[in-house]
Coordinates of C-alpha atoms in Angstrom, one line a residue:
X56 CA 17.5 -16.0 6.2
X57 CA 18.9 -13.7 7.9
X58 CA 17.8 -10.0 8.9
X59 CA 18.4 -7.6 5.7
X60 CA 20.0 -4.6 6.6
X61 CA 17.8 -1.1 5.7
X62 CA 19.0 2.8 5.3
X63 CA 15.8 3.1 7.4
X64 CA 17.8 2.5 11.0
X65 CA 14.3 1.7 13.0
X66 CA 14.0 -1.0 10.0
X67 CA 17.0 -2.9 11.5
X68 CA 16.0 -4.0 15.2
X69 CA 14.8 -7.5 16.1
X70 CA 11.7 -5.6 17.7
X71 CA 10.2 -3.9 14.8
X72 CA 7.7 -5.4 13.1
X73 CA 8.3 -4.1 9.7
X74 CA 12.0 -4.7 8.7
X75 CA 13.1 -5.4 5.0
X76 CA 12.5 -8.4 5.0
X77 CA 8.6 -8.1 5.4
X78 CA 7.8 -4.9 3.3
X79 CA 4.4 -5.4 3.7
X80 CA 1.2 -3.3 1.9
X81 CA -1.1 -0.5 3.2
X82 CA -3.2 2.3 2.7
X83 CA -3.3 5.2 4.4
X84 CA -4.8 8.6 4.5
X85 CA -2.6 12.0 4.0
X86 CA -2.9 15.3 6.2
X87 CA -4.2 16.3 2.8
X88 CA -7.1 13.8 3.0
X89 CA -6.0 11.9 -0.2
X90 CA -6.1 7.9 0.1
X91 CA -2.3 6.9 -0.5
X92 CA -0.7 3.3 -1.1
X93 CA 2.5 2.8 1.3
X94 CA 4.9 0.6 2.4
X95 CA 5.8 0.1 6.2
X96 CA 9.7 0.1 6.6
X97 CA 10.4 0.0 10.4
X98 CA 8.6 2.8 12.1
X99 CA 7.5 4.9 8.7
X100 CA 5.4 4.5 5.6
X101 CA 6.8 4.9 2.0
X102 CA 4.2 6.5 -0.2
X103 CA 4.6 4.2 -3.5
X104 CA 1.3 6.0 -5.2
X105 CA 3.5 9.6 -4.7
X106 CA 6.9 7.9 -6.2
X107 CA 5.2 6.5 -8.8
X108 CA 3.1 9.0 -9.5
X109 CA 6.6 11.1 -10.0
X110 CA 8.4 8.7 -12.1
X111 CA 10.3 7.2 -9.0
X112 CA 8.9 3.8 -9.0
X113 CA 7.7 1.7 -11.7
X114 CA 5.2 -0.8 -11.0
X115 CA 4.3 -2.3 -14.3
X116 CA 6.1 -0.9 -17.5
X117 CA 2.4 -1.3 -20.0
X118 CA 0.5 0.3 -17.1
X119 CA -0.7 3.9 -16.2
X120 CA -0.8 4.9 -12.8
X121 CA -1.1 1.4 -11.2
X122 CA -1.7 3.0 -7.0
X123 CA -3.4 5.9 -8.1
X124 CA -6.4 5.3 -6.1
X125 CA -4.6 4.1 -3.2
X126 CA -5.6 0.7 -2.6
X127 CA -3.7 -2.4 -3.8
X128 CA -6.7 -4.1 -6.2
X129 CA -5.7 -3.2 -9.2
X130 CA -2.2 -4.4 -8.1
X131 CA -2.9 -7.2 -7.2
X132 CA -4.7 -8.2 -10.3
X133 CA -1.3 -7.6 -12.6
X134 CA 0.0 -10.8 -10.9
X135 CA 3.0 -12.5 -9.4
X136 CA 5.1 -11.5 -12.3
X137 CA 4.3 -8.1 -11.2
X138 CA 4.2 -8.9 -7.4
X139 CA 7.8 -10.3 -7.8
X140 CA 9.4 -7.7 -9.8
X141 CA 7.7 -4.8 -7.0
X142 CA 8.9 -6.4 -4.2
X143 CA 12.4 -6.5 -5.3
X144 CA 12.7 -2.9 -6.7
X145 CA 11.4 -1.6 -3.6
X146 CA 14.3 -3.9 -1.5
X147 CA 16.7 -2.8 -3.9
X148 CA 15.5 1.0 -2.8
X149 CA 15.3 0.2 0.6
X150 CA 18.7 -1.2 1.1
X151 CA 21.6 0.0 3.1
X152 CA 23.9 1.6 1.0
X153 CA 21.2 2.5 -1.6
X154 CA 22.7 6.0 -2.8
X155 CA 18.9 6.9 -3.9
X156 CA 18.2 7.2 0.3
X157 CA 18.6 11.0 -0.1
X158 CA 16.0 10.8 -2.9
X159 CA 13.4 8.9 -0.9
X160 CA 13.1 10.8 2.8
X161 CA 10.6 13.0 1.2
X162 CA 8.6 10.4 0.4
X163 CA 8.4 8.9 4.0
X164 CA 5.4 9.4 6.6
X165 CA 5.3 8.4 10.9
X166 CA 3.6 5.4 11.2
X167 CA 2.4 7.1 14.8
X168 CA -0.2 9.4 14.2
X169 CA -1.0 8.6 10.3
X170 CA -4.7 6.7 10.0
X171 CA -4.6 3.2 7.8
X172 CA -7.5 2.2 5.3
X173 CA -8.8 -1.1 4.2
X174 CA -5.8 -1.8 2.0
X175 CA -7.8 -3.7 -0.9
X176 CA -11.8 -3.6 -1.9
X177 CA -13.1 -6.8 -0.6
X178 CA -14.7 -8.8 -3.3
X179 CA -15.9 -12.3 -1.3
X180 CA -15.5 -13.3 2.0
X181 CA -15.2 -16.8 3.2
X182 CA -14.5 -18.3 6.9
X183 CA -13.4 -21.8 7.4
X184 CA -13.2 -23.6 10.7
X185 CA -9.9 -25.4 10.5
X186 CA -8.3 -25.6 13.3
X187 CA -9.2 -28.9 15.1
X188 CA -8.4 -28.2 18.7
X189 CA -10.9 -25.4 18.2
X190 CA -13.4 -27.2 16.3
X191 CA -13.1 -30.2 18.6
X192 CA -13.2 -28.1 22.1
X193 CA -16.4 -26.2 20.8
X194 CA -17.9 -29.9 19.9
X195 CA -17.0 -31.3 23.2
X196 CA -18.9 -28.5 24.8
X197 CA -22.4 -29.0 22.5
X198 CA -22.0 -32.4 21.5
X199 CA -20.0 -34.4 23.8
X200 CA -16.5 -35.3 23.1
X201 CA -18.0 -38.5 20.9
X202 CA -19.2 -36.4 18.7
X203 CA -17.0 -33.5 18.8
X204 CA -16.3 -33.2 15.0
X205 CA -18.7 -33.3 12.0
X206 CA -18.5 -36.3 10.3
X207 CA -17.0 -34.5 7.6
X208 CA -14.7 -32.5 9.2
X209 CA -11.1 -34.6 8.7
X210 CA -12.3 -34.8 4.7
X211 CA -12.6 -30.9 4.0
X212 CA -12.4 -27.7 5.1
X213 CA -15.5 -26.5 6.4
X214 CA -16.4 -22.7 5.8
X215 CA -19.7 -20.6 5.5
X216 CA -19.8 -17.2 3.2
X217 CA -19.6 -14.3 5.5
X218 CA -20.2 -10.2 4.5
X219 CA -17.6 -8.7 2.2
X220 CA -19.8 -5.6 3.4
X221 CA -18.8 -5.4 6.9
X222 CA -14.9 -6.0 7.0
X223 CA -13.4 -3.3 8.2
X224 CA -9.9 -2.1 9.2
X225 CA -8.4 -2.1 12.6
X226 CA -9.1 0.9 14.7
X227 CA -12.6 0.7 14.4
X228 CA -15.0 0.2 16.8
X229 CA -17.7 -2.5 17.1
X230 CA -21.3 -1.9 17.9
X231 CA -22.7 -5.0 20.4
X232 CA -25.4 -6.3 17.7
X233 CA -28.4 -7.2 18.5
X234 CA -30.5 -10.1 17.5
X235 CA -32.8 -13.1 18.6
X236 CA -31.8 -15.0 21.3
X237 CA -33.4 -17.5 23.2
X238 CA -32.4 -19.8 26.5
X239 CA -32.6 -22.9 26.4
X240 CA -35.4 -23.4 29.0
X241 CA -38.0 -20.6 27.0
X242 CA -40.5 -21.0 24.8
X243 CA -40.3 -18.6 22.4
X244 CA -36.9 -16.1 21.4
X245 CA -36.5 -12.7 22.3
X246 CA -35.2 -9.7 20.3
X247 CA -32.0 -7.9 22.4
X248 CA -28.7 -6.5 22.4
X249 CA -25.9 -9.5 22.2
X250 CA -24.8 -10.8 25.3
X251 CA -22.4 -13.4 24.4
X252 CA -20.0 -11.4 22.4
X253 CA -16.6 -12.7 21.2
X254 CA -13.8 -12.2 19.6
X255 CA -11.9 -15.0 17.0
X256 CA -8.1 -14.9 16.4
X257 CA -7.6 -15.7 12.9
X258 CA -5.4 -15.3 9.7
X259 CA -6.9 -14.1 6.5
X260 CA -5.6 -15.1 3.0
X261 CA -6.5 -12.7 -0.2
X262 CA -6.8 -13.5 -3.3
X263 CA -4.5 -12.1 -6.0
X264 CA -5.3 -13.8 -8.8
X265 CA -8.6 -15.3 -10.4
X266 CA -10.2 -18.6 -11.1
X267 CA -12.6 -20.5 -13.5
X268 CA -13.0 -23.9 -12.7
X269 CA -11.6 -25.7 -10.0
X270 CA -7.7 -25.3 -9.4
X271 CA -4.8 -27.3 -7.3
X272 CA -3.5 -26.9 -4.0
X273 CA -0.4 -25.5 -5.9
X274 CA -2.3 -23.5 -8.3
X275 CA -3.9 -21.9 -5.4
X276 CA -1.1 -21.1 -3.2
X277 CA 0.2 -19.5 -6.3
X278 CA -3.2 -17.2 -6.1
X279 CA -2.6 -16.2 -2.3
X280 CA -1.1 -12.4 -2.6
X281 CA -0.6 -12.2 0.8
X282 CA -1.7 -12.4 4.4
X283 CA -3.5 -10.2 7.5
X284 CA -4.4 -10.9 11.0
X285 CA -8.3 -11.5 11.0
X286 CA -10.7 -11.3 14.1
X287 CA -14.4 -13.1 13.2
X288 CA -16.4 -10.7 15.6
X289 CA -19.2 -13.5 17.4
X290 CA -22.6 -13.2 18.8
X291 CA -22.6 -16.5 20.3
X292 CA -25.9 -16.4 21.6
X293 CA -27.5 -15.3 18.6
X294 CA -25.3 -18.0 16.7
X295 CA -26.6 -20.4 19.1
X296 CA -30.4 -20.0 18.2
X297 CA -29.9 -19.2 14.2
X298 CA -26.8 -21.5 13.6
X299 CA -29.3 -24.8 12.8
X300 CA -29.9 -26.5 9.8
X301 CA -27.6 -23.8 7.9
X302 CA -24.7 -22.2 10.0
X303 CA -24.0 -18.9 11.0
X304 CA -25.8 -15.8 9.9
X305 CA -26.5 -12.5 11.9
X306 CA -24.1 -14.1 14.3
X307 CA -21.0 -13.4 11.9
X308 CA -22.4 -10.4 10.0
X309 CA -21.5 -7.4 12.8
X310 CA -18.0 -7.2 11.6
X311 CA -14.4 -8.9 10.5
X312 CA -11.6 -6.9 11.8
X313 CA -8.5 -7.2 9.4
X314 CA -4.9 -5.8 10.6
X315 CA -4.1 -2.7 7.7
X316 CA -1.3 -4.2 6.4
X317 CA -1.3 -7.2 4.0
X318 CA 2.2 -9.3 4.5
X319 CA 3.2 -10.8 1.0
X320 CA 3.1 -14.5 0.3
X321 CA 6.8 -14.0 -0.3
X322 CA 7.8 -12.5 3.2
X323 CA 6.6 -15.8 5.0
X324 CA 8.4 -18.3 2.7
X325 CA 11.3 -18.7 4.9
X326 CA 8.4 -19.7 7.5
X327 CA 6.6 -22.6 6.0
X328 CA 5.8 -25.9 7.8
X329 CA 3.5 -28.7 7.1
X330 CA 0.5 -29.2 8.1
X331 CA -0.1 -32.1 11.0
X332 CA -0.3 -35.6 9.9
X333 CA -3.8 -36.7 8.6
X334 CA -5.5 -38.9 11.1
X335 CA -7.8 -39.6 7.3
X336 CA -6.3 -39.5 4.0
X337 CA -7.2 -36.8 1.9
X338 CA -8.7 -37.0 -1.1
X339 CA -6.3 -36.1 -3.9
X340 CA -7.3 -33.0 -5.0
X341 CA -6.8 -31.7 -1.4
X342 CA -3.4 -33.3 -0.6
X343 CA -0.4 -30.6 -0.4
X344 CA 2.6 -31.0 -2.5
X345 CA 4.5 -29.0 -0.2
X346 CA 4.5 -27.0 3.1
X347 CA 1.6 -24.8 2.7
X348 CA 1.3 -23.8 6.8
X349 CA 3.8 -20.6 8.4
X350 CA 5.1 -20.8 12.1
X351 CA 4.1 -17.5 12.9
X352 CA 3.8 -16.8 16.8
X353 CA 0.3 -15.2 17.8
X354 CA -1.4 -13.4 20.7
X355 CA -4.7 -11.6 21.9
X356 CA -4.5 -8.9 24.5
X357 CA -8.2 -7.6 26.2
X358 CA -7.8 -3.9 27.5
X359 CA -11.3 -3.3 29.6
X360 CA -11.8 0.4 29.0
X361 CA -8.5 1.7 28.1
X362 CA -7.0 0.2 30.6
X363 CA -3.9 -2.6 31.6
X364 CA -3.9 -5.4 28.8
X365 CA -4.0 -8.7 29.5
X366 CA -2.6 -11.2 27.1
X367 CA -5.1 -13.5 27.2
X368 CA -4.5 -16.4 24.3
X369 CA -1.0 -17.2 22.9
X370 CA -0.2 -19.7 20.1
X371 CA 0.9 -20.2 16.6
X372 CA -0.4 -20.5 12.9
X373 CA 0.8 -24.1 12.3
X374 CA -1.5 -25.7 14.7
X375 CA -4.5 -25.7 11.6
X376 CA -5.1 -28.9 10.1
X377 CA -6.0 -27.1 6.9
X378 CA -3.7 -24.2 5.0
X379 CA -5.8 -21.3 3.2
X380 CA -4.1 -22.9 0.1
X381 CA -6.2 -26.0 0.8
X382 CA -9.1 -24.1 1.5
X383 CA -8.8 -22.5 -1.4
X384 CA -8.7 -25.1 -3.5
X385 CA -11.9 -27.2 -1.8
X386 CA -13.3 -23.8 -2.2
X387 CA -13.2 -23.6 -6.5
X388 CA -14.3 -27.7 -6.6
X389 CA -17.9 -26.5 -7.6
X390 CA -16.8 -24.7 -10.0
X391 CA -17.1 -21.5 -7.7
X392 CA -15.2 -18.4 -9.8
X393 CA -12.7 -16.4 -7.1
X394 CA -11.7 -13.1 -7.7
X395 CA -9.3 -10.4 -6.9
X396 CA -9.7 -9.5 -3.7
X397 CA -11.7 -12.3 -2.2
X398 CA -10.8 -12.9 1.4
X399 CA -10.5 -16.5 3.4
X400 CA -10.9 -16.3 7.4
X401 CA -9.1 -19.1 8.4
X402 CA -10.9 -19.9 11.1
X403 CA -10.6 -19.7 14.9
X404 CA -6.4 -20.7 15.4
X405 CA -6.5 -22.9 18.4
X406 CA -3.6 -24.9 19.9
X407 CA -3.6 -28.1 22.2
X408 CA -3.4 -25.9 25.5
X409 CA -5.6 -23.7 27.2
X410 CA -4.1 -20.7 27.1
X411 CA -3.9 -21.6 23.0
X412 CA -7.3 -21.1 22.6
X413 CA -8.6 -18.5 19.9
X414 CA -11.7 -17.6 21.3
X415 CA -13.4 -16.5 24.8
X416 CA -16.1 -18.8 24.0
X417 CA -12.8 -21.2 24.3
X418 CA -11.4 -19.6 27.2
X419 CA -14.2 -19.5 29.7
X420 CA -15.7 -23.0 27.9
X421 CA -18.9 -21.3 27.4
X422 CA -19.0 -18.9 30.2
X423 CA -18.4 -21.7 33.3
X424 CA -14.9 -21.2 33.7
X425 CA -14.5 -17.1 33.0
X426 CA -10.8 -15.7 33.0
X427 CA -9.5 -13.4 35.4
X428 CA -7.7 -10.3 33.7
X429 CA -4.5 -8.2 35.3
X430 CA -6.6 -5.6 36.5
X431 CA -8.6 -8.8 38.5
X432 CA -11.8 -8.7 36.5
X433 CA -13.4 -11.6 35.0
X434 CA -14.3 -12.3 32.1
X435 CA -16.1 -15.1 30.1
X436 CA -17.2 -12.7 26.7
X437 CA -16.5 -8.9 25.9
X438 CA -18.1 -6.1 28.0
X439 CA -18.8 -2.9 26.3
X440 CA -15.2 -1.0 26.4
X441 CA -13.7 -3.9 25.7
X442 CA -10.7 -3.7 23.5
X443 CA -9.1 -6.5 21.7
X444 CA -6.2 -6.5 20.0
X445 CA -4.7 -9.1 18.1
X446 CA -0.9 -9.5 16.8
X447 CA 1.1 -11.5 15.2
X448 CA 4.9 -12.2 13.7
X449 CA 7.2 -14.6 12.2
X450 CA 10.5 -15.1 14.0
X451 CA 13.6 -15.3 11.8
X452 CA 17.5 -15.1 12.7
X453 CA 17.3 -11.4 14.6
X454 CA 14.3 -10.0 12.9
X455 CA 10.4 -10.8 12.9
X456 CA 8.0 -10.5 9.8
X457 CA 4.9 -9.0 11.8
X458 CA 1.4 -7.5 11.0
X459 CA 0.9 -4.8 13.2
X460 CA -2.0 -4.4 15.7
X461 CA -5.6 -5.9 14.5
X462 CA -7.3 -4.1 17.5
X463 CA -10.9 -2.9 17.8
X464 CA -13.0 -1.4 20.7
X465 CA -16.9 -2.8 21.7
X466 CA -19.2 0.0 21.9
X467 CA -22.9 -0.5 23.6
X468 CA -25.6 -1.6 21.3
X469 CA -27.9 1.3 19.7
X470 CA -31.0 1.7 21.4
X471 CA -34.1 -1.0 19.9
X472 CA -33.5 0.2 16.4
X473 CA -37.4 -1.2 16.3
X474 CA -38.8 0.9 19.1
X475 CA -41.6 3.2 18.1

């Protein structure tokens, strides 16, 4: 597909993250301090909850006020009848040659300088750990390279339920956590500030639609509403003492940094691609009856204080071994209800290569091999200052369907929360 041509001019250049063809979802907070629904077309936001709200824009014929409170819940819960019909109003609108243009400047707001909000109340959360380079690199290094994967891994996506509490939007900061810890040669664990932070480059899935009873790998790709950029914020040293018999805990629980806005499903269909070949066969329940992975192109930059970035991991969506469609699906086999708004990390997005790798955990393989940024630090996990920002896009024929900046900034742990 080609690049769709907007009346917005910065909608139109192959750099821009945020032409027609993406029209991706936000929320975002007026000089007026009102919470606002918009829609990022190249390098502004169209306020949707203001057009509607004046009889510009009709979301759903049978429904009041659909974006009144400025998040895209309720939205999403009309479902992809509704997503469908949106989506092409608003490219209809948003079209070169559209005589309504005129109409719609007022309604238009600088990306630059205007704050974004979490876009949609998080109901669940759930991280997987499907990417097998990663999964195998961090088995090599505990277990060996025999025993690099769980026995179970090439059956089903493995996840662990995370904190619908503590995802937050990107642009805020991260306090270090702290937590017990405990070297290998003590006796006894200690209660301090992290010192094996991380970052994890991710994709997150949400949940449009919900579910009773278990559902299909079609049925749940049909669910999928759209797509961020998701960084699983790490204390690997206080995963490394808590993780056994029963995963990760206070490890995970600081924070999940999502980019602010969610990409529709229906953006990245000219972007699918299957998933690799199973080196086990599936069980039928989780097999894919079509391309259910994107090729979308991602990176991680790590800015120490402010200052140069250094692109530190580069690779690409279609390296997981399991889609969020998959993951889904394994997810309802219980019986397990989703709802609107439910949220699937994807797990750490690893490729074959080193500089693929999704996590600093990955990069410096454990601390033993740190990285050396532009500025001619080192690194082998996050200082205090640190920022990380992830980012990500799909490439099509002179245009890219991107996310925006995931990005957030590690500030020094309190002082002992516990001291008297």
């Amino acid at each position: 597909m080609p690049l769709m041509r907007s009346w917005v001019e910065t909608a139109n250049s192959s750099d821009t993250d945020f032409p027609l063809n993406n029209l991706p979802y936000g929320s975002f907070l007026t000089e007026d301090g009102e919470q606002r629904c918009g829609v990022a077309i190249g390098d502004m936001i169209l306020d949707v909850t203001e057009m509607e709200a004046d009889g510009l824009l009709v979301v759903a014929p049978d429904e009041d006020e659909v974006l009144f409170f400025g998040d895209w819940t309720e939205f999403m819960a009309l479902g992809p009848a509704v997503w469908e019909s949106f989506r092409a109003e608003l490219t209809e609108l948003l079209s070169e040659g559209n005589g309504a243009a005129e109409e719609l400047v007022p309604y238009m707001v600088p990306q630059v300088g205007t704050r974004m909000l979490m876009p949609f109340s998080v109901a669940e959360y759930t991280d997987f750990y499907a990417s097998k380079h990663h999964a195998s690199n961090v088995g090599t290094m505990f277990r060996g390279p025999e025993n690099a994967l769980p026995p179970n891994w090439l059956s089903m996506p493995i996840g662990y339920n995370g904190r619908a509490s503590s995802v937050v939007v990107s642009g805020t900061d991260i306090r270090r956590p702290w937590g017990q810890l405990k070297a290998p040669d003590a006796d006894l664990p200690r209660f301090a500030p992290c010192d094996r932070f991380d970052f994890e480059l991710e994709l997150g899935a949400i949940v449009g639609q919900p579910s009773d009873g278990p559902v299909s790998v079609a049925q749940a790709d049909a669910m999928i509403f759209g797509y961020v950029l998701l960084n699983d914020w790490s204390a690997r040293d206080i995963q490394a003492w808590e993780y056994q018999p029963l995963g990760p805990f206070q490890s995970k629980a600081t924070a999940t940094g999502i980019s602010p806005w969610i990409v529709p499903k229906a953006a990245l269909e000219p972007f699918r691609c299957d998933t690799p070949e199973r080196e086990r066969p599936l069980l039928d329940h989780l097999k894919a009856p079509r391309p259910m992975l994107y090729d979308i192109d991602l990176d991680v930059g790590l800015a120490p204080d402010g200052r140069e970035e250094t692109i530190i991991t580069r690779t690409n969506y279609k390296e997981m071994y399991y889609s969020s469609a998959q993951q889904l699906a394994h997810h309802t086999t219980s019986g397990c209800p989703m709802r609107v708004g439910d949220l699937l990390g994807s797990g750490t997005i690893s490729g074959p290569e080193k500089h693929q790798r999704g996590a600093l955990l990955e990069l410096s393989w454990s601390g033993k091999e740190p990285i050396t940024l532009d500025t001619g630090e080192t690194r082998s996990f996050l200082k205090d200052g640190d920022t990380v920002t992830l980012r990500g896009a799909a490439r099509g024929d002179g245009y890219q369907v991107g996310f925006g900046a995931c990005s957030g900034t590690v500030l020094p742990a309190l002082d002992d929360p516990y001291a008297n």
